[in-house]
């Protein structure tokens, strides 16, 4: 199956700093990438949908200026948590999907291994 | 808002027993998927069932889908200690956005 990587796998930062998380599809071209956040012992919450070459679409309640998403190529999307605070500490997971030429999505999304962010 | 509700929230069984987890959702779907997550790790895709399918098998996994009741179940037969994990259902909503909405998850513990 397709492989999606995330970097870093774990990051600890001071409050007020910005952190960038990379999501890469290693062996296929991902027209769309999704970013999720997962708090301890909770489910995944979709934060935003990122399409290559266009602005990300954010879910209700997610601050676009706080969580900057860039999808500059078909294999890379980045999530930058700006001015991070302790409440942003969470597990961030990306997934990648590919559209058929018809525009329909291939059913399966491929998930990255996640990035654990701890803000002190 | 979350689409799926899962029950039970937690399940503890002995190795060799079967485990059944249920998922309910609210709106029309293209498909429903089940994922496994080991503690602190990423998601592993287990099985996908389309809205026009009623049952699907993969190894020791059996998934059913009842679109009239907007519910699905995941059965793991002959469980092993290695099956200990959290299990999530996720719905791919009609409209072909590709967005997945996850249920709250069931934490399964299989005791050796």
Short mmCIF file of C-alpha atoms in Angstrom, two decimals:
data_model
loop_
_atom_site.label_atom_id
_atom_site.label_comp_id
_atom_site.label_asym_id
_atom_site.label_seq_id
_atom_site.Cartn_x
_atom_site.Cartn_y
_atom_site.Cartn_z
CA UNK A 1 0.00 0.00 0.00
CA UNK A 2 0.92 3.65 -0.30
CA UNK A 3 3.15 5.19 2.32
CA UNK A 4 2.73 8.53 4.00
CA UNK A 5 5.38 9.94 6.29
CA UNK A 6 5.29 12.72 8.83
CA UNK A 7 8.15 14.72 10.22
CA UNK A 8 8.91 15.21 12.99
CA UNK A 9 7.37 12.33 14.87
CA UNK A 10 7.66 14.19 18.12
CA UNK A 11 8.33 17.82 18.97
CA UNK A 12 8.54 19.77 22.19
CA UNK A 13 8.52 23.54 21.99
CA UNK A 14 8.15 26.59 24.18
CA UNK A 15 4.94 28.54 24.35
CA UNK A 16 4.82 31.28 21.72
CA UNK A 17 6.97 29.54 19.15
CA UNK A 18 5.83 28.15 15.81
CA UNK A 19 6.13 24.54 14.78
CA UNK A 20 6.02 23.11 11.27
CA UNK A 21 4.89 19.56 10.59
CA UNK A 22 5.49 17.94 7.22
CA UNK A 23 3.34 15.30 5.58
CA UNK A 24 4.72 13.49 2.54
CA UNK A 25 3.25 10.88 0.25
CA UNK A 26 6.24 8.75 -0.65
CA UNK A 27 5.10 6.67 -3.58
CA UNK A 28 2.04 8.35 -5.05
CA UNK A 29 0.78 11.78 -5.93
CA UNK A 30 -1.70 13.08 -3.42
CA UNK A 31 -4.10 15.61 -4.85
CA UNK A 32 -5.63 16.07 -1.43
CA UNK A 33 -4.28 15.83 2.07
CA UNK A 34 -6.26 16.00 5.28
CA UNK A 35 -5.08 17.17 8.67
CA UNK A 36 -6.54 15.74 11.87
CA UNK A 37 -5.96 16.45 15.55
CA UNK A 38 -6.36 13.90 18.29
CA UNK A 39 -6.40 14.70 21.99
CA UNK A 40 -5.52 11.95 24.49
CA UNK A 41 -8.09 9.18 24.64
CA UNK A 42 -10.26 10.93 22.09
CA UNK A 43 -11.08 10.44 18.45
CA UNK A 44 -9.63 12.17 15.42
CA UNK A 45 -11.09 15.54 14.57
CA UNK A 46 -10.73 16.79 11.02
CA UNK A 47 -9.06 20.19 10.99
CA UNK A 48 -8.70 21.01 7.33
CA UNK A 49 -8.63 19.73 3.78
CA UNK A 50 -5.63 20.68 1.70
CA UNK A 51 -5.67 20.57 -2.09
CA UNK A 52 -2.47 20.97 -4.07
CA UNK A 53 -2.05 24.47 -5.37
CA UNK A 54 -5.04 25.99 -3.64
CA UNK A 55 -6.01 27.32 -0.24
CA UNK A 56 -6.93 24.87 2.45
CA UNK A 57 -10.52 24.47 3.58
CA UNK A 58 -10.85 24.61 7.35
CA UNK A 59 -13.48 22.93 9.47
CA UNK A 60 -15.71 25.00 11.66
CA UNK A 61 -13.94 26.18 14.79
CA UNK A 62 -10.42 25.75 13.43
CA UNK A 63 -8.50 29.01 13.20
CA UNK A 64 -6.88 29.37 9.80
CA UNK A 65 -4.41 31.95 11.06
CA UNK A 66 -3.37 29.65 13.87
CA UNK A 67 -2.96 26.53 11.78
CA UNK A 68 -1.33 27.45 8.50
CA UNK A 69 -1.52 24.80 5.82
CA UNK A 70 0.50 24.75 2.64
CA UNK A 71 0.20 22.12 -0.08
CA UNK A 72 2.86 23.21 -2.53
CA UNK A 73 3.33 19.95 -4.37
CA UNK A 74 1.56 16.66 -5.00
CA UNK A 75 3.72 14.94 -2.41
CA UNK A 76 4.05 17.48 0.38
CA UNK A 77 1.72 19.35 2.70
CA UNK A 78 2.81 21.27 5.76
CA UNK A 79 0.94 22.32 8.87
CA UNK A 80 2.40 25.18 10.87
CA UNK A 81 1.10 25.76 14.36
CA UNK A 82 1.77 29.43 14.94
CA UNK A 83 2.38 30.93 18.36
CA UNK A 84 1.79 27.58 19.98
CA UNK A 85 0.29 27.36 23.45
CA UNK A 86 -0.05 24.42 25.84
CA UNK A 87 -3.64 23.84 24.73
CA UNK A 88 -2.30 23.12 21.22
CA UNK A 89 -0.48 20.08 22.59
CA UNK A 90 -1.95 17.17 20.71
CA UNK A 91 -1.33 14.36 18.25
CA UNK A 92 -1.51 15.67 14.68
CA UNK A 93 -2.14 13.17 11.91
CA UNK A 94 -2.25 13.72 8.18
CA UNK A 95 -3.74 11.56 5.48
CA UNK A 96 -3.32 11.60 1.73
CA UNK A 97 -5.75 10.73 -1.02
CA UNK A 98 -5.70 10.77 -4.77
CA UNK A 99 -8.40 11.71 -7.24
CA UNK A 100 -9.03 9.76 -10.36
CA UNK A 101 -9.03 11.76 -13.53
CA UNK A 102 -12.81 11.84 -13.30
CA UNK A 103 -12.54 13.80 -10.10
CA UNK A 104 -13.80 11.04 -7.87
CA UNK A 105 -11.75 10.12 -4.88
CA UNK A 106 -10.09 6.80 -4.56
CA UNK A 107 -11.78 5.37 -1.48
CA UNK A 108 -8.77 4.75 0.67
CA UNK A 109 -6.88 7.47 2.45
CA UNK A 110 -3.40 6.71 3.62
CA UNK A 111 -2.52 7.95 7.05
CA UNK A 112 0.80 9.18 8.32
CA UNK A 113 2.20 7.92 11.64
CA UNK A 114 1.36 11.16 13.43
CA UNK A 115 3.30 13.94 15.15
CA UNK A 116 3.07 14.43 18.88
CA UNK A 117 3.33 18.10 19.77
CA UNK A 118 4.00 19.15 23.34
CA UNK A 119 3.98 22.86 24.10
CA UNK A 120 5.56 23.80 27.42
CA UNK B 1 -19.44 17.64 14.57
CA UNK B 2 -18.72 13.97 14.99
CA UNK B 3 -20.68 11.74 12.71
CA UNK B 4 -20.20 8.43 14.42
CA UNK B 5 -21.00 7.02 17.79
CA UNK B 6 -19.40 3.80 18.84
CA UNK B 7 -20.18 1.30 21.51
CA UNK B 8 -18.98 -0.03 23.71
CA UNK B 9 -16.42 2.63 24.61
CA UNK B 10 -14.26 -0.06 26.17
CA UNK B 11 -14.22 -3.83 25.83
CA UNK B 12 -12.11 -6.37 27.69
CA UNK B 13 -12.09 -10.02 26.62
CA UNK B 14 -9.94 -13.14 26.89
CA UNK B 15 -7.76 -14.32 24.07
CA UNK B 16 -9.71 -16.58 21.74
CA UNK B 17 -13.03 -14.86 22.32
CA UNK B 18 -14.82 -12.78 19.72
CA UNK B 19 -15.07 -8.99 19.96
CA UNK B 20 -17.92 -6.99 18.51
CA UNK B 21 -17.93 -3.23 18.15
CA UNK B 22 -20.78 -1.12 16.86
CA UNK B 23 -20.87 2.19 15.06
CA UNK B 24 -23.81 4.44 14.29
CA UNK B 25 -23.85 7.48 12.05
CA UNK B 26 -26.23 10.25 11.17
CA UNK B 27 -26.26 11.08 7.46
CA UNK B 28 -25.92 9.36 4.09
CA UNK B 29 -22.54 7.90 3.27
CA UNK B 30 -20.47 6.72 0.33
CA UNK B 31 -18.68 4.18 2.45
CA UNK B 32 -17.74 3.33 6.00
CA UNK B 33 -14.26 2.36 7.06
CA UNK B 34 -12.76 0.77 10.14
CA UNK B 35 -9.34 1.65 11.48
CA UNK B 36 -7.14 0.37 14.28
CA UNK B 37 -4.83 2.54 16.34
CA UNK B 38 -2.28 1.23 18.77
CA UNK B 39 -1.56 3.52 21.68
CA UNK B 40 0.24 6.66 20.55
CA UNK B 41 0.60 5.44 16.99
CA UNK B 42 -0.91 6.16 13.59
CA UNK B 43 -3.95 4.58 12.04
CA UNK B 44 -4.07 1.24 10.29
CA UNK B 45 -6.80 0.82 7.69
CA UNK B 46 -8.68 -2.43 8.30
CA UNK B 47 -11.61 -2.62 5.95
CA UNK B 48 -13.89 -0.49 3.80
CA UNK B 49 -17.53 -1.28 3.10
CA UNK B 50 -19.47 0.63 0.49
CA UNK B 51 -22.99 1.90 1.00
CA UNK B 52 -24.40 -0.75 -1.38
CA UNK B 53 -22.70 -3.60 0.46
CA UNK B 54 -24.09 -5.39 3.49
CA UNK B 55 -21.24 -7.54 4.67
CA UNK B 56 -17.53 -7.86 4.10
CA UNK B 57 -14.82 -10.19 5.36
CA UNK B 58 -11.10 -9.85 5.69
CA UNK B 59 -9.27 -12.58 7.54
CA UNK B 60 -10.61 -12.62 11.11
CA UNK B 61 -12.59 -9.44 10.52
CA UNK B 62 -16.23 -9.27 9.56
CA UNK B 63 -17.98 -5.98 8.95
CA UNK B 64 -21.67 -5.45 8.44
CA UNK B 65 -23.47 -2.34 7.28
CA UNK B 66 -27.15 -1.53 7.69
CA UNK B 67 -27.86 1.72 5.89
CA UNK B 68 -31.51 1.68 6.96
CA UNK B 69 -30.40 1.81 10.59
CA UNK B 70 -27.29 3.86 9.80
CA UNK B 71 -25.13 1.42 11.69
CA UNK B 72 -22.17 -0.87 11.22
CA UNK B 73 -20.50 -3.55 13.28
CA UNK B 74 -16.98 -4.91 13.36
CA UNK B 75 -16.47 -8.46 14.54
CA UNK B 76 -13.02 -9.76 15.36
CA UNK B 77 -13.03 -13.53 15.71
CA UNK B 78 -10.60 -15.63 17.72
CA UNK B 79 -9.01 -12.53 19.23
CA UNK B 80 -5.33 -12.33 20.08
CA UNK B 81 -3.44 -10.21 22.57
CA UNK B 82 -1.99 -8.33 19.58
CA UNK B 83 -5.51 -7.14 18.72
CA UNK B 84 -5.39 -4.88 21.78
CA UNK B 85 -5.89 -1.38 20.36
CA UNK B 86 -8.46 1.32 19.78
CA UNK B 87 -10.84 0.79 16.88
CA UNK B 88 -12.52 3.62 15.02
CA UNK B 89 -15.20 3.71 12.39
CA UNK B 90 -15.06 6.52 9.88
CA UNK B 91 -17.70 7.59 7.41
CA UNK B 92 -17.03 9.02 3.99
CA UNK B 93 -20.04 11.25 3.52
CA UNK B 94 -22.05 11.46 0.33
CA UNK B 95 -20.93 14.31 -1.87
CA UNK B 96 -17.54 12.85 -2.63
CA UNK B 97 -15.53 15.33 -0.59
CA UNK B 98 -13.21 12.61 0.61
CA UNK B 99 -13.54 13.86 4.18
CA UNK B 100 -13.70 11.17 6.83
CA UNK B 101 -15.67 11.69 10.01
CA UNK B 102 -14.51 9.47 12.83
CA UNK B 103 -16.48 7.87 15.60
CA UNK B 104 -15.43 8.08 19.22
CA UNK B 105 -13.72 4.71 19.12
CA UNK B 106 -13.77 1.49 21.10
CA UNK B 107 -10.79 0.54 23.23
CA UNK B 108 -10.29 -3.21 23.06
CA UNK B 109 -8.16 -5.10 25.54
CA UNK B 110 -7.48 -8.75 24.84
CA UNK B 111 -6.05 -10.54 27.84
CA UNK B 112 -3.64 -13.41 27.20
#
